[in-house]
Amino acid sequence: MDTMLQYKCPCCGGQVEFDSRSQQMKCPYCDSEFDLESLKAYDESLHQEMPEDQMQWDTSGGSEWSGAEAANMNIFGCQSCGGEIIAEATTAAMHCPYCGNPVIFMGRLAGELKPDLVIPFQLDKEAAKAALRKHLEGKTLVPNAFKDENHLDEIKGVYVPFWLFDAEVDANIRYHGTKIRVWSDSNYNYTETRHYALLRSGQIAFDSVPVDGSEKMADDLMESIEPFDLSKAVDFQTAYLSGYLADKYDISSEQSIDRANARIRRSTEESFAATTAGYSSVVPERSSIRLNNGKAKYALYPVWLLNTSWNGQKFTFAMNGQTGKFVGDLPMDKGKYWKWFGIWTAILSVCTFLGIELLQWLEIL
């Protein structure tokens, strides 16, 4: 059963939100602040059956949607203004589009869907805007018009669901290494190649390898804003979601195992390969990587998403809501590109010509 939860300010009745700067619950109307511990009673209701009259379903429009669409959409009534809220099946927290008050859909966080951990937002919306401006600085090939005219369509703080995998690894990898020595005398040039069998074995423990559990989030985008500092994670409380969007997972931990295994295996191979320095070439010949004692936790990570539009195109940027790491693709001005390409080609041509002239001059001497 999905029930909406809204935190009311005991001073003025306004909707309180989690404030990333003070790390407290704060009322945007009277500026009152409240300790998170005082709101734990709200979380206890996650384990209690809620009265039927607190959930408002609207099924009158079911005939207008296909079966797949209806299964992925729910309609709720805002407890503050009475407006109807349409939410996807994976939305766990959002703002009412009419009165702007934050709401949390408790049923989507209860039971097996309740997260173990949450990393609270450390950076606010203004920090995300500033990061976008900084991201555009010094980008010579970005069109000037994009810097001046791109329109920020949407900026939203989202708690993205992640599966965190722990595992122990036993690995044995054999490499073929070579060392090449080159020398010459007055008659010949010599090359000596020595071949080595390099054997590496050991154990590595991995803790909290992240795999995002949302189909809506691009995997490469989420991996690009890593790492998150899990030491700052806290036990989950719904209060942290107030004022932000939040999704529950729609990719299960079982469906995420292959990606987790791939990340763990890749990191293991990189760690072992780092022990083979000092050779002219190293090629892995055979490897045995075994994973043991795998365990998954469910966590919510803070992400700022910014959507801009320019020249009929959409551009999406993401910022780590904890560390401020910012990523996103930018358009390229082809005219600038060919201009710079021509300049550097000319410079290299001049340098090459001067180098040849200098060599000829030295031969004459």
GROMACS .gro file of C-alpha atoms in nm:
model
  365
    1MET     CA    1   0.000   0.000   0.000
    2ASP     CA    2   0.139   0.343  -0.097
    3THR     CA    3   0.077   0.625   0.150
    4MET     CA    4   0.208   0.977   0.116
    5LEU     CA    5   0.415   1.120   0.400
    6GLN     CA    6   0.464   1.494   0.442
    7TYR     CA    7   0.657   1.650   0.731
    8LYS     CA    8   0.468   1.941   0.886
    9CYS     CA    9   0.645   2.226   1.067
   10PRO     CA   10   0.515   2.232   1.427
   11CYS     CA   11   0.568   2.609   1.430
   12CYS     CA   12   0.385   2.729   1.116
   13GLY     CA   13   0.240   2.417   0.954
   14GLY     CA   14   0.456   2.445   0.643
   15GLN     CA   15   0.626   2.149   0.479
   16VAL     CA   16   0.979   2.096   0.616
   17GLU     CA   17   1.261   1.969   0.396
   18PHE     CA   18   1.607   1.824   0.450
   19ASP     CA   19   1.866   2.105   0.428
   20SER     CA   20   2.199   1.991   0.285
   21ARG     CA   21   2.394   2.277   0.444
   22SER     CA   22   2.282   2.239   0.805
   23GLN     CA   23   2.212   1.865   0.774
   24GLN     CA   24   1.886   1.931   0.962
   25MET     CA   25   1.519   1.942   0.872
   26LYS     CA   26   1.433   2.305   0.792
   27CYS     CA   27   1.110   2.490   0.726
   28PRO     CA   28   1.147   2.719   0.421
   29TYR     CA   29   0.869   2.944   0.549
   30CYS     CA   30   0.970   3.026   0.909
   31ASP     CA   31   1.333   2.898   0.896
   32SER     CA   32   1.278   2.670   1.196
   33GLU     CA   33   1.520   2.378   1.217
   34PHE     CA   34   1.463   2.035   1.366
   35ASP     CA   35   1.696   1.753   1.459
   36LEU     CA   36   1.652   1.438   1.254
   37GLU     CA   37   1.625   1.225   1.565
   38SER     CA   38   1.304   1.401   1.659
   39LEU     CA   39   1.143   1.277   1.338
   40LYS     CA   40   1.221   0.907   1.378
   41ALA     CA   41   0.863   0.842   1.483
   42TYR     CA   42   0.761   0.897   1.123
   43ASP     CA   43   0.982   0.612   1.012
   44GLU     CA   44   0.818   0.373   1.256
   45SER     CA   45   0.501   0.402   1.054
   46LEU     CA   46   0.681   0.221   0.771
   47HIS     CA   47   0.627  -0.099   0.966
   48GLN     CA   48   0.266  -0.028   1.057
   49GLU     CA   49  -0.046  -0.085   0.855
   50MET     CA   50  -0.188   0.250   0.742
   51PRO     CA   51  -0.562   0.326   0.737
   52GLU     CA   52  -0.726   0.270   0.403
   53ASP     CA   53  -0.870   0.621   0.389
   54GLN     CA   54  -0.521   0.778   0.374
   55MET     CA   55  -0.454   0.647   0.024
   56GLN     CA   56  -0.648   0.788  -0.268
   57TRP     CA   57  -0.653   0.583  -0.589
   58ASP     CA   58  -0.794   0.720  -0.913
   59THR     CA   59  -0.871   0.444  -1.163
   60SER     CA   60  -1.126   0.629  -1.373
   61GLY     CA   61  -0.876   0.692  -1.652
   62GLY     CA   62  -0.760   0.333  -1.678
   63SER     CA   63  -0.928   0.282  -2.012
   64GLU     CA   64  -0.722   0.562  -2.162
   65TRP     CA   65  -0.390   0.387  -2.094
   66SER     CA   66  -0.247   0.063  -2.219
   67GLY     CA   67  -0.190  -0.214  -1.968
   68ALA     CA   68   0.185  -0.151  -1.954
   69GLU     CA   69   0.138   0.223  -1.907
   70ALA     CA   70  -0.123   0.183  -1.632
   71ALA     CA   71   0.101  -0.059  -1.443
   72ASN     CA   72   0.373   0.204  -1.431
   73MET     CA   73   0.161   0.503  -1.324
   74ASN     CA   74  -0.015   0.591  -0.996
   75ILE     CA   75  -0.229   0.890  -0.899
   76PHE     CA   76  -0.233   1.035  -0.547
   77GLY     CA   77  -0.397   1.328  -0.372
   78CYS     CA   78  -0.168   1.587  -0.211
   79GLN     CA   79  -0.245   1.617   0.159
   80SER     CA   80  -0.165   1.988   0.154
   81CYS     CA   81  -0.360   2.128  -0.143
   82GLY     CA   82  -0.570   1.832  -0.261
   83GLY     CA   83  -0.415   1.834  -0.608
   84GLU     CA   84  -0.373   1.506  -0.793
   85ILE     CA   85  -0.017   1.380  -0.829
   86ILE     CA   86   0.076   1.141  -1.109
   87ALA     CA   87   0.384   0.938  -1.020
   88GLU     CA   88   0.569   0.654  -1.186
   89ALA     CA   89   0.575   0.321  -1.007
   90THR     CA   90   0.939   0.370  -0.914
   91THR     CA   91   0.902   0.724  -0.772
   92ALA     CA   92   0.948   0.726  -0.394
   93ALA     CA   93   0.969   1.102  -0.329
   94MET     CA   94   0.885   1.416  -0.525
   95HIS     CA   95   0.730   1.765  -0.508
   96CYS     CA   96   0.362   1.836  -0.557
   97PRO     CA   97   0.339   2.012  -0.897
   98TYR     CA   98   0.065   2.245  -0.765
   99CYS     CA   99   0.177   2.365  -0.422
  100GLY     CA  100   0.545   2.260  -0.440
  101ASN     CA  101   0.536   2.075  -0.107
  102PRO     CA  102   0.758   1.766  -0.077
  103VAL     CA  103   0.587   1.428  -0.050
  104ILE     CA  104   0.718   1.079   0.019
  105PHE     CA  105   0.540   0.761  -0.091
  106MET     CA  106   0.600   0.543   0.212
  107GLY     CA  107   0.470   0.215   0.073
  108ARG     CA  108   0.743   0.213  -0.189
  109LEU     CA  109   1.009   0.223   0.081
  110ALA     CA  110   0.857  -0.029   0.319
  111GLY     CA  111   0.931  -0.398   0.351
  112GLU     CA  112   1.181  -0.537   0.104
  113LEU     CA  113   1.208  -0.200  -0.070
  114LYS     CA  114   1.332  -0.007   0.234
  115PRO     CA  115   1.695   0.103   0.180
  116ASP     CA  116   1.965   0.004   0.430
  117LEU     CA  117   2.166   0.325   0.392
  118VAL     CA  118   2.141   0.676   0.252
  119ILE     CA  119   2.409   0.934   0.177
  120PRO     CA  120   2.248   1.273   0.248
  121PHE     CA  121   2.291   1.560   0.005
  122GLN     CA  122   2.589   1.777   0.100
  123LEU     CA  123   2.553   2.028  -0.186
  124ASP     CA  124   2.247   2.231  -0.279
  125LYS     CA  125   2.090   2.346  -0.606
  126GLU     CA  126   2.300   2.663  -0.626
  127ALA     CA  127   2.616   2.454  -0.606
  128ALA     CA  128   2.491   2.247  -0.901
  129LYS     CA  129   2.426   2.562  -1.107
  130ALA     CA  130   2.773   2.695  -1.021
  131ALA     CA  131   2.926   2.361  -1.124
  132LEU     CA  132   2.756   2.385  -1.464
  133ARG     CA  133   2.900   2.733  -1.518
  134LYS     CA  134   3.246   2.612  -1.420
  135HIS     CA  135   3.207   2.309  -1.649
  136LEU     CA  136   3.165   2.549  -1.942
  137GLU     CA  137   3.475   2.755  -1.856
  138GLY     CA  138   3.782   2.703  -2.071
  139LYS     CA  139   3.602   2.483  -2.323
  140THR     CA  140   3.748   2.639  -2.637
  141LEU     CA  141   3.558   2.424  -2.887
  142VAL     CA  142   3.215   2.477  -2.729
  143PRO     CA  143   3.001   2.717  -2.937
  144ASN     CA  144   2.985   3.065  -2.784
  145ALA     CA  145   2.611   3.066  -2.841
  146PHE     CA  146   2.572   2.755  -2.626
  147LYS     CA  147   2.749   2.925  -2.335
  148ASP     CA  148   2.531   3.233  -2.369
  149GLU     CA  149   2.197   3.096  -2.484
  150ASN     CA  150   2.154   2.743  -2.346
  151HIS     CA  151   1.844   2.725  -2.132
  152LEU     CA  152   1.839   2.534  -1.804
  153ASP     CA  153   1.512   2.344  -1.847
  154GLU     CA  154   1.524   2.143  -1.528
  155ILE     CA  155   1.741   2.088  -1.222
  156LYS     CA  156   1.650   1.828  -0.967
  157GLY     CA  157   1.809   1.652  -0.674
  158VAL     CA  158   1.747   1.279  -0.698
  159TYR     CA  159   1.824   0.997  -0.459
  160VAL     CA  160   1.931   0.722  -0.699
  161PRO     CA  161   1.900   0.357  -0.587
  162PHE     CA  162   2.226   0.164  -0.577
  163TRP     CA  163   2.313  -0.193  -0.492
  164LEU     CA  164   2.639  -0.220  -0.298
  165PHE     CA  165   2.819  -0.551  -0.334
  166ASP     CA  166   3.073  -0.702  -0.095
  167ALA     CA  167   3.287  -0.994  -0.210
  168GLU     CA  168   3.612  -1.177  -0.149
  169VAL     CA  169   3.827  -1.273  -0.446
  170ASP     CA  170   4.084  -1.551  -0.490
  171ALA     CA  171   4.282  -1.497  -0.809
  172ASN     CA  172   4.561  -1.669  -1.002
  173ILE     CA  173   4.686  -1.500  -1.318
  174ARG     CA  174   4.974  -1.599  -1.545
  175TYR     CA  175   5.138  -1.342  -1.772
  176HIS     CA  176   5.391  -1.366  -2.054
  177GLY     CA  177   5.648  -1.093  -2.006
  178THR     CA  178   5.940  -0.980  -2.220
  179LYS     CA  179   6.248  -0.767  -2.165
  180ILE     CA  180   6.413  -0.623  -2.474
  181ARG     CA  181   6.770  -0.493  -2.487
  182VAL     CA  182   6.908  -0.314  -2.796
  183TRP     CA  183   7.271  -0.224  -2.866
  184SER     CA  184   7.513  -0.194  -3.158
  185ASP     CA  185   7.879  -0.200  -3.251
  186SER     CA  186   8.066  -0.082  -3.558
  187ASN     CA  187   7.931  -0.371  -3.763
  188TYR     CA  188   7.587  -0.473  -3.640
  189ASN     CA  189   7.276  -0.372  -3.453
  190TYR     CA  190   7.168  -0.624  -3.187
  191THR     CA  191   6.832  -0.698  -3.022
  192GLU     CA  192   6.801  -0.938  -2.730
  193THR     CA  193   6.456  -1.051  -2.615
  194ARG     CA  194   6.413  -1.243  -2.292
  195HIS     CA  195   6.086  -1.419  -2.212
  196TYR     CA  196   5.940  -1.466  -1.865
  197ALA     CA  197   5.649  -1.654  -1.715
  198LEU     CA  198   5.498  -1.427  -1.449
  199LEU     CA  199   5.273  -1.592  -1.190
  200ARG     CA  200   5.056  -1.385  -0.958
  201SER     CA  201   4.815  -1.513  -0.694
  202GLY     CA  202   4.643  -1.361  -0.395
  203GLN     CA  203   4.323  -1.253  -0.226
  204ILE     CA  204   4.141  -0.918  -0.244
  205ALA     CA  205   3.838  -0.808  -0.044
  206PHE     CA  206   3.591  -0.569  -0.208
  207ASP     CA  207   3.353  -0.359  -0.002
  208SER     CA  208   3.043  -0.183  -0.136
  209VAL     CA  209   3.105  -0.200  -0.511
  210PRO     CA  210   2.821   0.019  -0.648
  211VAL     CA  211   2.580  -0.075  -0.925
  212ASP     CA  212   2.291   0.164  -0.991
  213GLY     CA  213   1.952   0.001  -0.967
  214SER     CA  214   1.753   0.238  -1.188
  215GLU     CA  215   1.682   0.174  -1.554
  216LYS     CA  216   1.621   0.546  -1.605
  217MET     CA  217   1.978   0.637  -1.509
  218ALA     CA  218   2.252   0.577  -1.767
  219ASP     CA  219   2.511   0.343  -1.620
  220ASP     CA  220   2.805   0.532  -1.770
  221LEU     CA  221   2.673   0.863  -1.634
  222MET     CA  222   2.639   0.723  -1.282
  223GLU     CA  223   2.983   0.559  -1.290
  224SER     CA  224   3.137   0.886  -1.413
  225ILE     CA  225   3.041   1.076  -1.096
  226GLU     CA  226   3.188   0.813  -0.864
  227PRO     CA  227   3.327   0.775  -0.608
  228PHE     CA  228   3.086   0.840  -0.323
  229ASP     CA  229   3.222   0.848   0.032
  230LEU     CA  230   3.031   0.566   0.200
  231SER     CA  231   3.180   0.657   0.539
  232LYS     CA  232   2.931   0.948   0.539
  233ALA     CA  233   2.633   0.715   0.486
  234VAL     CA  234   2.375   0.688   0.763
  235ASP     CA  235   2.096   0.449   0.845
  236PHE     CA  236   1.799   0.522   0.624
  237GLN     CA  237   1.534   0.768   0.743
  238THR     CA  238   1.258   0.905   0.525
  239ALA     CA  239   1.334   1.256   0.653
  240TYR     CA  240   1.639   1.274   0.425
  241LEU     CA  241   1.414   1.239   0.121
  242SER     CA  242   1.197   1.541   0.202
  243GLY     CA  243   1.252   1.813  -0.059
  244TYR     CA  244   1.413   1.582  -0.315
  245LEU     CA  245   1.307   1.327  -0.572
  246ALA     CA  246   1.374   0.963  -0.499
  247ASP     CA  247   1.338   0.643  -0.698
  248LYS     CA  248   1.309   0.290  -0.573
  249TYR     CA  249   1.505   0.028  -0.763
  250ASP     CA  250   1.356  -0.129  -1.074
  251ILE     CA  251   1.664  -0.346  -1.133
  252SER     CA  252   1.692  -0.610  -0.861
  253SER     CA  253   2.010  -0.714  -0.684
  254GLU     CA  254   1.998  -1.047  -0.871
  255GLN     CA  255   1.981  -0.864  -1.204
  256SER     CA  256   2.279  -0.649  -1.099
  257ILE     CA  257   2.512  -0.938  -1.015
  258ASP     CA  258   2.665  -0.963  -1.363
  259ARG     CA  259   2.763  -0.594  -1.364
  260ALA     CA  260   2.900  -0.621  -1.011
  261ASN     CA  261   3.104  -0.929  -1.105
  262ALA     CA  262   3.238  -0.753  -1.414
  263ARG     CA  263   3.349  -0.450  -1.209
  264ILE     CA  264   3.511  -0.669  -0.945
  265ARG     CA  265   3.692  -0.883  -1.203
  266ARG     CA  266   3.815  -0.576  -1.391
  267SER     CA  267   3.948  -0.418  -1.071
  268THR     CA  268   4.117  -0.745  -0.974
  269GLU     CA  269   4.288  -0.772  -1.313
  270GLU     CA  270   4.405  -0.410  -1.292
  271SER     CA  271   4.543  -0.459  -0.941
  272PHE     CA  272   4.736  -0.773  -1.039
  273ALA     CA  273   4.864  -0.617  -1.363
  274ALA     CA  274   5.007  -0.327  -1.160
  275THR     CA  275   5.252  -0.575  -1.000
  276THR     CA  276   5.416  -0.656  -1.335
  277ALA     CA  277   5.598  -0.327  -1.391
  278GLY     CA  278   5.953  -0.330  -1.529
  279TYR     CA  279   5.895  -0.542  -1.838
  280SER     CA  280   5.895  -0.431  -2.202
  281SER     CA  281   5.563  -0.606  -2.259
  282VAL     CA  282   5.321  -0.805  -2.046
  283VAL     CA  283   5.037  -1.013  -2.189
  284PRO     CA  284   4.794  -1.212  -1.969
  285GLU     CA  285   4.783  -1.576  -2.076
  286ARG     CA  286   4.547  -1.739  -1.831
  287SER     CA  287   4.348  -1.625  -1.530
  288SER     CA  288   4.132  -1.781  -1.261
  289ILE     CA  289   3.924  -1.534  -1.059
  290ARG     CA  290   3.684  -1.680  -0.802
  291LEU     CA  291   3.435  -1.471  -0.603
  292ASN     CA  292   3.319  -1.578  -0.258
  293ASN     CA  293   3.092  -1.460   0.023
  294GLY     CA  294   2.899  -1.216  -0.194
  295LYS     CA  295   2.651  -0.987  -0.020
  296ALA     CA  296   2.443  -0.692  -0.139
  297LYS     CA  297   2.312  -0.385   0.044
  298TYR     CA  298   2.053  -0.135  -0.078
  299ALA     CA  299   2.142   0.236  -0.060
  300LEU     CA  300   2.032   0.573  -0.195
  301TYR     CA  301   2.298   0.807  -0.338
  302PRO     CA  302   2.251   1.183  -0.392
  303VAL     CA  303   2.269   1.308  -0.752
  304TRP     CA  304   2.188   1.644  -0.907
  305LEU     CA  305   2.055   1.617  -1.264
  306LEU     CA  306   2.054   1.923  -1.493
  307ASN     CA  307   1.880   1.926  -1.830
  308THR     CA  308   1.954   2.205  -2.077
  309SER     CA  309   1.836   2.270  -2.431
  310TRP     CA  310   2.008   2.453  -2.715
  311ASN     CA  311   1.954   2.459  -3.088
  312GLY     CA  312   1.684   2.192  -3.067
  313GLN     CA  313   1.905   1.950  -2.874
  314LYS     CA  314   1.885   1.824  -2.515
  315PHE     CA  315   2.193   1.796  -2.295
  316THR     CA  316   2.197   1.615  -1.960
  317PHE     CA  317   2.455   1.678  -1.688
  318ALA     CA  318   2.501   1.504  -1.354
  319MET     CA  319   2.670   1.614  -1.033
  320ASN     CA  320   2.762   1.403  -0.732
  321GLY     CA  321   2.548   1.557  -0.458
  322GLN     CA  322   2.812   1.471  -0.200
  323THR     CA  323   3.149   1.553  -0.361
  324GLY     CA  324   3.050   1.794  -0.642
  325LYS     CA  325   3.206   1.589  -0.923
  326PHE     CA  326   3.037   1.711  -1.241
  327VAL     CA  327   3.007   1.538  -1.580
  328GLY     CA  328   2.820   1.586  -1.905
  329ASP     CA  329   2.875   1.603  -2.282
  330LEU     CA  330   2.900   1.938  -2.459
  331PRO     CA  331   2.841   2.035  -2.823
  332MET     CA  332   3.139   2.110  -3.046
  333ASP     CA  333   3.169   2.405  -3.282
  334LYS     CA  334   3.298   2.245  -3.603
  335GLY     CA  335   3.415   2.581  -3.734
  336LYS     CA  336   3.630   2.632  -3.424
  337TYR     CA  337   3.757   2.275  -3.450
  338TRP     CA  338   3.882   2.315  -3.808
  339LYS     CA  339   4.025   2.656  -3.723
  340TRP     CA  340   4.228   2.516  -3.434
  341PHE     CA  341   4.319   2.211  -3.640
  342GLY     CA  342   4.456   2.438  -3.912
  343ILE     CA  343   4.652   2.649  -3.664
  344TRP     CA  344   4.816   2.350  -3.497
  345THR     CA  345   4.887   2.186  -3.832
  346ALA     CA  346   5.061   2.503  -3.946
  347ILE     CA  347   5.263   2.521  -3.623
  348LEU     CA  348   5.372   2.158  -3.653
  349SER     CA  349   5.465   2.209  -4.017
  350VAL     CA  350   5.682   2.509  -3.930
  351CYS     CA  351   5.849   2.320  -3.645
  352THR     CA  352   5.917   2.023  -3.874
  353PHE     CA  353   6.062   2.251  -4.144
  354LEU     CA  354   6.286   2.431  -3.896
  355GLY     CA  355   6.399   2.097  -3.754
  356ILE     CA  356   6.500   1.972  -4.100
  357GLU     CA  357   6.679   2.300  -4.176
  358LEU     CA  358   6.868   2.276  -3.845
  359LEU     CA  359   6.977   1.917  -3.918
  360GLN     CA  360   7.101   2.014  -4.265
  361TRP     CA  361   7.290   2.309  -4.119
  362LEU     CA  362   7.455   2.083  -3.860
  363GLU     CA  363   7.558   1.835  -4.132
  364ILE     CA  364   7.724   2.116  -4.327
  365LEU     CA  365   7.920   2.215  -4.018
   0.00000   0.00000   0.00000
